[in-house]
mmCIF file of C-alpha atoms and ligand atoms in Angstrom:
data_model
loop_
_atom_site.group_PDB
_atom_site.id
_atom_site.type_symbol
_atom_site.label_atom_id
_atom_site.label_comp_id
_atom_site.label_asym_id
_atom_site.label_seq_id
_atom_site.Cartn_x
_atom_site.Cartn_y
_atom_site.Cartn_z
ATOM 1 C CA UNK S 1 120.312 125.477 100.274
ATOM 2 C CA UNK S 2 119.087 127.493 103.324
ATOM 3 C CA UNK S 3 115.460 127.921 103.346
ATOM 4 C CA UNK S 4 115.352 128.102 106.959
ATOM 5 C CA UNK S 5 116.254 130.091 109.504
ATOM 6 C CA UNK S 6 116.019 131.068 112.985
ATOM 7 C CA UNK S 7 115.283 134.841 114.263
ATOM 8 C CA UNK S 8 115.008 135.086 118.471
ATOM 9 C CA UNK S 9 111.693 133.566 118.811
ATOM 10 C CA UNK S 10 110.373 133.329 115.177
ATOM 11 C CA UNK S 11 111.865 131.003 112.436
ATOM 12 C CA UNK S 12 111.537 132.268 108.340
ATOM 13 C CA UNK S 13 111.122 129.890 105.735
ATOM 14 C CA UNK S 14 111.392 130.205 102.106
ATOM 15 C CA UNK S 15 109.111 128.617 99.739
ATOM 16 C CA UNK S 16 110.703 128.559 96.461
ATOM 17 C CA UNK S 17 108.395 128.222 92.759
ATOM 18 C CA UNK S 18 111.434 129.634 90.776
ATOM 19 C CA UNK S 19 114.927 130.621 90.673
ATOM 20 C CA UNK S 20 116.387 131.008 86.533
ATOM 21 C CA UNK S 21 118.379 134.119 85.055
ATOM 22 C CA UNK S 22 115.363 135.923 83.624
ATOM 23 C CA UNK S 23 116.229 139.720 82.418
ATOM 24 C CA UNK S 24 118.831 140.966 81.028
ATOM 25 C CA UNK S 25 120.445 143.572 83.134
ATOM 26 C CA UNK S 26 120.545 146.810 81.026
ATOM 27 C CA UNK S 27 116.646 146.371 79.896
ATOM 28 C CA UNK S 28 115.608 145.610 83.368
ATOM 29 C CA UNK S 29 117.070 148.870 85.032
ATOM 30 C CA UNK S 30 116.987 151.179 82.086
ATOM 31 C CA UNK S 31 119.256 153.774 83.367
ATOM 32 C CA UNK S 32 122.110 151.622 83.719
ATOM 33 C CA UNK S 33 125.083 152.322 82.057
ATOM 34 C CA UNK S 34 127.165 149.185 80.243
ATOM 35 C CA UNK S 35 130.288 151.097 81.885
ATOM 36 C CA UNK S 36 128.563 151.190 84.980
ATOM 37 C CA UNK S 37 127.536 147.674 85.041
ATOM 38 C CA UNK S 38 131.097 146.245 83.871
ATOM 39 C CA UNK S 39 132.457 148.066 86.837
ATOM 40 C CA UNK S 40 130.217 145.918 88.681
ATOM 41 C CA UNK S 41 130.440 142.645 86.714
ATOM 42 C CA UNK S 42 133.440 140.913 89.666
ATOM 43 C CA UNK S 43 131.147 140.405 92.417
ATOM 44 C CA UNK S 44 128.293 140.042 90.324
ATOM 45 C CA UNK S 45 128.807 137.407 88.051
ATOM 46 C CA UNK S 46 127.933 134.491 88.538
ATOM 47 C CA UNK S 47 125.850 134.481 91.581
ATOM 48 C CA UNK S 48 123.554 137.590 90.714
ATOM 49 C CA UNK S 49 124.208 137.700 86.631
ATOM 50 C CA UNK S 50 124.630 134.525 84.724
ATOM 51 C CA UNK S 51 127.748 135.181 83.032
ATOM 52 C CA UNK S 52 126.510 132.748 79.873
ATOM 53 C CA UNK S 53 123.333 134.429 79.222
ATOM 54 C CA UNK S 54 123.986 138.340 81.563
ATOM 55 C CA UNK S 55 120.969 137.902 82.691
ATOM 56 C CA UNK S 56 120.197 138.525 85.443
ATOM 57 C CA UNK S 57 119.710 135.484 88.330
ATOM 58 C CA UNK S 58 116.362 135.921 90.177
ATOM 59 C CA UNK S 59 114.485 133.894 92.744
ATOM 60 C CA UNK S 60 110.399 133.921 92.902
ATOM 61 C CA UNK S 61 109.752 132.825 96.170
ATOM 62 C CA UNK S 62 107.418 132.835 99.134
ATOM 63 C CA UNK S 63 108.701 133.809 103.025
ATOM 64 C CA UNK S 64 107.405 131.970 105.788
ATOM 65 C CA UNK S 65 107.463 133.774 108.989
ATOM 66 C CA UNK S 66 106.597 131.597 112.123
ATOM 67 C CA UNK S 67 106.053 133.796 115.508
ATOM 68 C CA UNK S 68 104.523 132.035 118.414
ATOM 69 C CA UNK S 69 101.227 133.720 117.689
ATOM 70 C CA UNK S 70 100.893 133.084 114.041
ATOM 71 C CA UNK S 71 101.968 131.737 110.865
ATOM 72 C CA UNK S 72 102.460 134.266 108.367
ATOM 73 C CA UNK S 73 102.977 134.090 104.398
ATOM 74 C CA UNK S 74 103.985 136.901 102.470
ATOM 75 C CA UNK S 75 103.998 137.823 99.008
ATOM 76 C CA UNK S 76 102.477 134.201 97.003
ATOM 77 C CA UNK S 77 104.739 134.212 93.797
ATOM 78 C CA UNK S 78 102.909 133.215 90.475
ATOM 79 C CA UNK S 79 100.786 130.615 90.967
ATOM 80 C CA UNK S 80 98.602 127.312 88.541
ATOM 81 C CA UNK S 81 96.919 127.542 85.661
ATOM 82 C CA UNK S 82 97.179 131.562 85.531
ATOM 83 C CA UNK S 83 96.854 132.804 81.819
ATOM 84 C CA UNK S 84 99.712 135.691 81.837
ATOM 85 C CA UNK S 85 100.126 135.585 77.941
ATOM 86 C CA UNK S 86 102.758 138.248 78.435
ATOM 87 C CA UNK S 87 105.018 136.752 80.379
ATOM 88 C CA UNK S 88 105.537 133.122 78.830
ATOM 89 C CA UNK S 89 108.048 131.892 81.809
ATOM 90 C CA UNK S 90 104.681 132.786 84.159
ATOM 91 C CA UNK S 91 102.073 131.850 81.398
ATOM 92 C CA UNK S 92 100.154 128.945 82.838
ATOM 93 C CA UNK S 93 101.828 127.149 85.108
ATOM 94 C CA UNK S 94 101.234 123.860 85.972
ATOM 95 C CA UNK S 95 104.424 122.681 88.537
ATOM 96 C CA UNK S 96 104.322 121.058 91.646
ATOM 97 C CA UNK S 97 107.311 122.316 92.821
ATOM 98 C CA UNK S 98 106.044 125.641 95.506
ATOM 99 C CA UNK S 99 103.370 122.862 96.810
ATOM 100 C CA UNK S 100 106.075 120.529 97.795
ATOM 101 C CA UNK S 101 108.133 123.805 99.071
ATOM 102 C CA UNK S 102 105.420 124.396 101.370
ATOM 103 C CA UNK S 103 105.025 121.279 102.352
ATOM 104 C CA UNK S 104 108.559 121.058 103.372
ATOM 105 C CA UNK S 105 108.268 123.254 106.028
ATOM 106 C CA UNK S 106 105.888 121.021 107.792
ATOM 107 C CA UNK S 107 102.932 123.643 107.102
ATOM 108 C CA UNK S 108 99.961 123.115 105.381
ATOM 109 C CA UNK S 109 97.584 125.805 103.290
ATOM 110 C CA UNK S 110 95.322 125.379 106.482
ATOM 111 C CA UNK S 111 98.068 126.487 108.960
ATOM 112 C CA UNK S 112 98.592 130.053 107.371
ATOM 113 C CA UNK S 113 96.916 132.722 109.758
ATOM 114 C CA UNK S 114 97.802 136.012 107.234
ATOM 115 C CA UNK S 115 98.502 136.147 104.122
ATOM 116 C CA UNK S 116 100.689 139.370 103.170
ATOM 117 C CA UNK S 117 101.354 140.699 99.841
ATOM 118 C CA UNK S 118 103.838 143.372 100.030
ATOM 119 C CA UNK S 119 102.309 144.299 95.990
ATOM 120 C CA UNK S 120 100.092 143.302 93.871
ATOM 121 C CA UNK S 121 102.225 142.486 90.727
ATOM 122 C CA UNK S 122 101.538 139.192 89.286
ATOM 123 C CA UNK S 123 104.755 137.249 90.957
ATOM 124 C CA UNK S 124 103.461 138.366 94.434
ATOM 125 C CA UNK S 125 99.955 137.465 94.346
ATOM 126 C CA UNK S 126 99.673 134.038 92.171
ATOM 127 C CA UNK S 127 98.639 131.914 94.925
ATOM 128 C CA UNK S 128 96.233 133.993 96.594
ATOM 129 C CA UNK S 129 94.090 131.656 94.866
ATOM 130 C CA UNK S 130 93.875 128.288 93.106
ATOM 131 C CA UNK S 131 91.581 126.665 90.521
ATOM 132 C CA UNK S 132 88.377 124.836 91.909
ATOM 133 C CA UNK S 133 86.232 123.180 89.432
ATOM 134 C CA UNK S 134 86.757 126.061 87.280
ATOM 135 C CA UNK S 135 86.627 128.626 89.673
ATOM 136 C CA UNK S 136 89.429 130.926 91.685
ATOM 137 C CA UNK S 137 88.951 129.894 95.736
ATOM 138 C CA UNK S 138 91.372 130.734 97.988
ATOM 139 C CA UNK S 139 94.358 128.839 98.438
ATOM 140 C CA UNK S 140 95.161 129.557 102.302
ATOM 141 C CA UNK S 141 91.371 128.596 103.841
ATOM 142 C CA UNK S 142 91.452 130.498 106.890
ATOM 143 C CA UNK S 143 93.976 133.470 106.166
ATOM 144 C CA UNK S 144 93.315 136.800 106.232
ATOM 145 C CA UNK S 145 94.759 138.541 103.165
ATOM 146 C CA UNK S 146 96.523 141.445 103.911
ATOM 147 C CA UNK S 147 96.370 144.356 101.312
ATOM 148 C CA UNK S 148 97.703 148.210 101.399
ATOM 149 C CA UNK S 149 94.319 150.205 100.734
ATOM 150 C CA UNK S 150 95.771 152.645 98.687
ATOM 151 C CA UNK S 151 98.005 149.254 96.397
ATOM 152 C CA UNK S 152 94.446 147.801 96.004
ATOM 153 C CA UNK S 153 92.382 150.938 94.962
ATOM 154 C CA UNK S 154 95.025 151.340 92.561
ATOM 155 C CA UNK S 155 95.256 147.792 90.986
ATOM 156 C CA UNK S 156 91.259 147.564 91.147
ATOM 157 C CA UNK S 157 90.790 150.575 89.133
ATOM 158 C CA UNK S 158 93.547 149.530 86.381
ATOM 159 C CA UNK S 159 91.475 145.921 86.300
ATOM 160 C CA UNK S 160 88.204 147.503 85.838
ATOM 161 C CA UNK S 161 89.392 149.953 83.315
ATOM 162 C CA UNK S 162 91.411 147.400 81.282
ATOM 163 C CA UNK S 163 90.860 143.705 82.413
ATOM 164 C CA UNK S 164 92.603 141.784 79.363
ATOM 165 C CA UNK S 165 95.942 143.890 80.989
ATOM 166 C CA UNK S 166 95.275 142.800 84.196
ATOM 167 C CA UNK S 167 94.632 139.364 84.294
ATOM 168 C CA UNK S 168 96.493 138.627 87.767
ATOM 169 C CA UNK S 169 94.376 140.752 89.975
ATOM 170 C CA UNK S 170 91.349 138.915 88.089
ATOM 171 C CA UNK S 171 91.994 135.763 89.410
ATOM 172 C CA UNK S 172 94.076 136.190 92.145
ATOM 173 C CA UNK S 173 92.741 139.463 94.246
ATOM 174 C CA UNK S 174 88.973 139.821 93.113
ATOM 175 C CA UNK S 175 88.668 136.225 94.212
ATOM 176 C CA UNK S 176 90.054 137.359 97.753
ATOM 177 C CA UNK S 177 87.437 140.227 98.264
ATOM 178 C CA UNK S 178 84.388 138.214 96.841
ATOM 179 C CA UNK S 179 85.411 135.469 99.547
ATOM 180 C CA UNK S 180 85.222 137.891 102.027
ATOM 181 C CA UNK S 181 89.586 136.866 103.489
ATOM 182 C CA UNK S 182 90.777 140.512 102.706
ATOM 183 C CA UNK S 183 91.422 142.781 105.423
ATOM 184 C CA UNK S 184 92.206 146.023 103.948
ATOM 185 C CA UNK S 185 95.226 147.997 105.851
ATOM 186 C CA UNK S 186 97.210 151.203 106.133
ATOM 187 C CA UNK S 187 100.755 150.228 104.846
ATOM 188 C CA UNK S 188 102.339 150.902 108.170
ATOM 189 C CA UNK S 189 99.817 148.382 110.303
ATOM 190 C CA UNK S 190 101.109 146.842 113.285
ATOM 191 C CA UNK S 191 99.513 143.341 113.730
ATOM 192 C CA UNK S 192 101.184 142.900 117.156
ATOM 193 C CA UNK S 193 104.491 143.480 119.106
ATOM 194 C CA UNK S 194 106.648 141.123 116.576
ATOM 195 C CA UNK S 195 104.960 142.189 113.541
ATOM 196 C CA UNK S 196 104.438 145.715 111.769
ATOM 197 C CA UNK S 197 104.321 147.014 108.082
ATOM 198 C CA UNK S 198 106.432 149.592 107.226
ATOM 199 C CA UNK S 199 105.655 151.519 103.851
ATOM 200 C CA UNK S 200 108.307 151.638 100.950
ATOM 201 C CA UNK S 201 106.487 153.041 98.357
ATOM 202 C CA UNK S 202 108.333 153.418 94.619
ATOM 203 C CA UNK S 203 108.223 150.332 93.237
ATOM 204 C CA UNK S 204 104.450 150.495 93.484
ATOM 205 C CA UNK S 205 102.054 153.242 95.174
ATOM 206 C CA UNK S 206 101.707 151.617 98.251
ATOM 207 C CA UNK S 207 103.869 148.612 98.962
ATOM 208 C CA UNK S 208 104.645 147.642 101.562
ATOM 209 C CA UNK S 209 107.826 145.246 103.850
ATOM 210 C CA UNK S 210 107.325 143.731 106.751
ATOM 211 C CA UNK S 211 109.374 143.539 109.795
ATOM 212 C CA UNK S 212 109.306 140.819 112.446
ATOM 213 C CA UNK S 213 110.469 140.352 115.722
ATOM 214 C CA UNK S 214 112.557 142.287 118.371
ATOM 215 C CA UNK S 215 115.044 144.467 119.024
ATOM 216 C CA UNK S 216 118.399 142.829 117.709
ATOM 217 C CA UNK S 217 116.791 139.872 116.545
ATOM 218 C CA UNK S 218 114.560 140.950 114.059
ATOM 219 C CA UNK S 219 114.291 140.581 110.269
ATOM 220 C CA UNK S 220 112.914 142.701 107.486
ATOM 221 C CA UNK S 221 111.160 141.089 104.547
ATOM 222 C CA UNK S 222 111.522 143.769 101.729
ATOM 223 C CA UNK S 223 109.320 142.448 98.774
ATOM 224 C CA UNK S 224 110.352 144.138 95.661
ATOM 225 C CA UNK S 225 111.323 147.588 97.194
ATOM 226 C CA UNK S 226 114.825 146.083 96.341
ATOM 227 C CA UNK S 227 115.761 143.631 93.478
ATOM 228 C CA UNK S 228 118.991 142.785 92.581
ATOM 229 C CA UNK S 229 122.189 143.653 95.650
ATOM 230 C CA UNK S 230 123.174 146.251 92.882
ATOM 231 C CA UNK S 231 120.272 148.553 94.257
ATOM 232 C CA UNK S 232 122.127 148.449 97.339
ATOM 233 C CA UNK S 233 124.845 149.799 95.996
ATOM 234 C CA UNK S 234 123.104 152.275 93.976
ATOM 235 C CA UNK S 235 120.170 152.863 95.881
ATOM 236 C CA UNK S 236 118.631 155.507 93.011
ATOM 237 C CA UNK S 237 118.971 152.842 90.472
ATOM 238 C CA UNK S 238 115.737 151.844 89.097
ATOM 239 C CA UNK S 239 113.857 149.166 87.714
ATOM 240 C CA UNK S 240 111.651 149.274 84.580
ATOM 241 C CA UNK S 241 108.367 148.176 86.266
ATOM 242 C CA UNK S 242 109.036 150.800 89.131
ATOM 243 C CA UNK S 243 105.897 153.475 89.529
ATOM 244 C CA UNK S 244 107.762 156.007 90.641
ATOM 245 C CA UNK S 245 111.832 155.406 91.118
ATOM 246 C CA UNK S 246 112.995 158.082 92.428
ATOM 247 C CA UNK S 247 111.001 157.564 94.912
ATOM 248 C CA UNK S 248 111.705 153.756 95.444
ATOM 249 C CA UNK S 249 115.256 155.116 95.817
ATOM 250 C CA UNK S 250 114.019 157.189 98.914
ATOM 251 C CA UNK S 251 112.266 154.542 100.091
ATOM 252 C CA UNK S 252 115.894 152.364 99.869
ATOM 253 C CA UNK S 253 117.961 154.681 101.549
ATOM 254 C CA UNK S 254 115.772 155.605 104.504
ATOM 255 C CA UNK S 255 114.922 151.169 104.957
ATOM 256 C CA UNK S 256 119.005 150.739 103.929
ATOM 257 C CA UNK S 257 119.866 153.138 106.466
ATOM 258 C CA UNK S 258 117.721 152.223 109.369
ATOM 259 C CA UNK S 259 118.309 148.749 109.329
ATOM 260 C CA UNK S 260 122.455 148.423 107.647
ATOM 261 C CA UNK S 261 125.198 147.827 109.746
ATOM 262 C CA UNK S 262 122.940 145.728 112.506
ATOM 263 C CA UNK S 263 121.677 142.311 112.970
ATOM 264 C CA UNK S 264 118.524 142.852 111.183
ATOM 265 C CA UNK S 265 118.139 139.910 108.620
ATOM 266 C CA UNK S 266 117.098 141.532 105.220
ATOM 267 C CA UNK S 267 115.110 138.723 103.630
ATOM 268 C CA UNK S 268 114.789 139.743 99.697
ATOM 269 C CA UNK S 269 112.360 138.548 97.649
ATOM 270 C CA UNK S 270 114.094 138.345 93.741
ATOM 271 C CA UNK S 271 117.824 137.901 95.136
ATOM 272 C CA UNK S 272 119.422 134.246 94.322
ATOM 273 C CA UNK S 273 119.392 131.640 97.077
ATOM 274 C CA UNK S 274 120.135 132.098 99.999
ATOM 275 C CA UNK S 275 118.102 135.484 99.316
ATOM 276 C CA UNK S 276 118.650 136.684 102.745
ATOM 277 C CA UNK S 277 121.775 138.405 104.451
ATOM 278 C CA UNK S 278 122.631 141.855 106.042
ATOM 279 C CA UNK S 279 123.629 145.112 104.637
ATOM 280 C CA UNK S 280 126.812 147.243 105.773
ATOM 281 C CA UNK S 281 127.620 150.728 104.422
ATOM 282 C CA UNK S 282 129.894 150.866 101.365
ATOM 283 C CA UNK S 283 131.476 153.998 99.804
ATOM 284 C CA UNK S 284 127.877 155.983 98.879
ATOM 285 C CA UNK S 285 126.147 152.712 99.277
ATOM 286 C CA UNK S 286 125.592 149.461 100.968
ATOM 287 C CA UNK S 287 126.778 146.041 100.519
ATOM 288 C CA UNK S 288 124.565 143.169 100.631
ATOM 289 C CA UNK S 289 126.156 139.715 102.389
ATOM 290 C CA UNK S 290 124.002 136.913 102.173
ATOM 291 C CA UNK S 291 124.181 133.890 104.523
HETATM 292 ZN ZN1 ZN L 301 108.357 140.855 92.036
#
């Protein structure tokens, strides 16, 4: 399985927690058509839909991006011990396997220098934080958490006006500010000359991908502006849990069209191992080639 690879000067890693079929496709973008998605089903099945269960074959993962300033993580899956009583394949963790992930890469929590969450939905910001004699501490000691201002006013004021709802930003971003690691951002901050946000907004009101390194050796790491390689496709096609899709279909084809046909490595955060690939045009769309 590749979890590793090498970009010019900087080297990705992905930290795996989880990788199952989990939705079933017609319920997870709601305006997909059964027509549409039998069309579809050859190149799908079985790598991005299970073809027992047509579900839908996702990956919950962490990326690792070394540069030779920094040690980046972005976007810290679900996480220990987390109550998410609506999602029972999230509710309450307790698995060892994203520790020894991590540790696999020959990092440790103290050698991550920023921690990025392209999100703040409950598969992106898990560990952010783990339990400490009862209470949420930070996971990565000396990061810096990096949030969108406008992605954290919004999730802030949906926790304080409805906390049982919003469990995941109770233990796993409040915990972040009270420790005094966040450092609150525009969504198109540069951090330095190998590493810059670039807003994608749709999928939530300010998220947020990140792209690293140089000129023809660079990568982008999308987050959820993108889940399955059928968005690629159909770049209009949304999910359920979008905020706004139409405009998370903008956000696809202006990213989709900057960055297809190139050497950018697109590094996605739900697709199936390998997870990362390039994108070339197809008919209205663009195809997705992993690995
Ligand atoms: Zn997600």
């Amino acid at each position: 399985m590749t979890t590793q690879i090498k970009v010019g000067e900087i080297t990705i890693h992905r930290v795996v927690e989880q990788e199952a079929p989990f939705f079933a496709a017609l319920e997870f973008f709601p305006t997909l058509t059964p027509e549409l998605l039998e069309e579809n089903l050859s190149w799908l099945q079985p790598k991005y839909i299970d073809p027992a269960t047509g579900k839908l074959v996702l990956c919950v993962q962490s990326y690792i991006v070394r540069t030779p300033h920094h040690n980046i993580l972005i976007d810290s899956c679900v996480g220990n011990h987390k109550p998410r009583p609506t999602r029972p394949f999230w509710n309450m963790l307790a698995s060892d396997r994203y520790e020894k992930n991590l540790a696999a890469t020959g990092l440790g929590v103290g050698d991550i220098d920023y921690v990025m969450c392209t999100h703040l939905h409950t598969d992106h910001v898990g560990w952010n934080t783990r339990l400490e004699n009862g209470r949420w501490v930070p996971t990565f000691p000396k990061a810096k958490y990096l949030f969108a201002d406008r992605e954290l006013a919004h999730w802030t004021e949906q926790e304080e006006k409805d906390p049982v709802n919003h469990p995941w930003i109770t233990d796993s971003v409040l915990p972040i500010m009270a420790a005094r690691r966040a450092e609150v951002v525009k969504s198109d901050h540069r951090l330095n000359e190998l590493v810059e946000l670039i807003p994608t907004p749709g999928h939530t009101i300010d998220h947020y991908s990140v792209h690293v390194g140089k000129a023809g050796q660079d990568a982008l790491i999308t987050g959820d502006m993108i889940h399955s390689p059928l968005q690629a496709r159909y770049p209009e096609l949304g999910m359920r849990a979008d905020y706004d899709s139409r405009q998370a279909g903008e956000s696809r084809r202006k990213v989709f069209d900057r960055f297809c046909d190139s050497a950018t490595l697109m590094c996605m955060a739900h697709f199936p191992s390998p997870s990362m690939g390039r994108l070339a045009r197809w008919e209205e769309g663009y195809k997705f080639t992993s690995v």
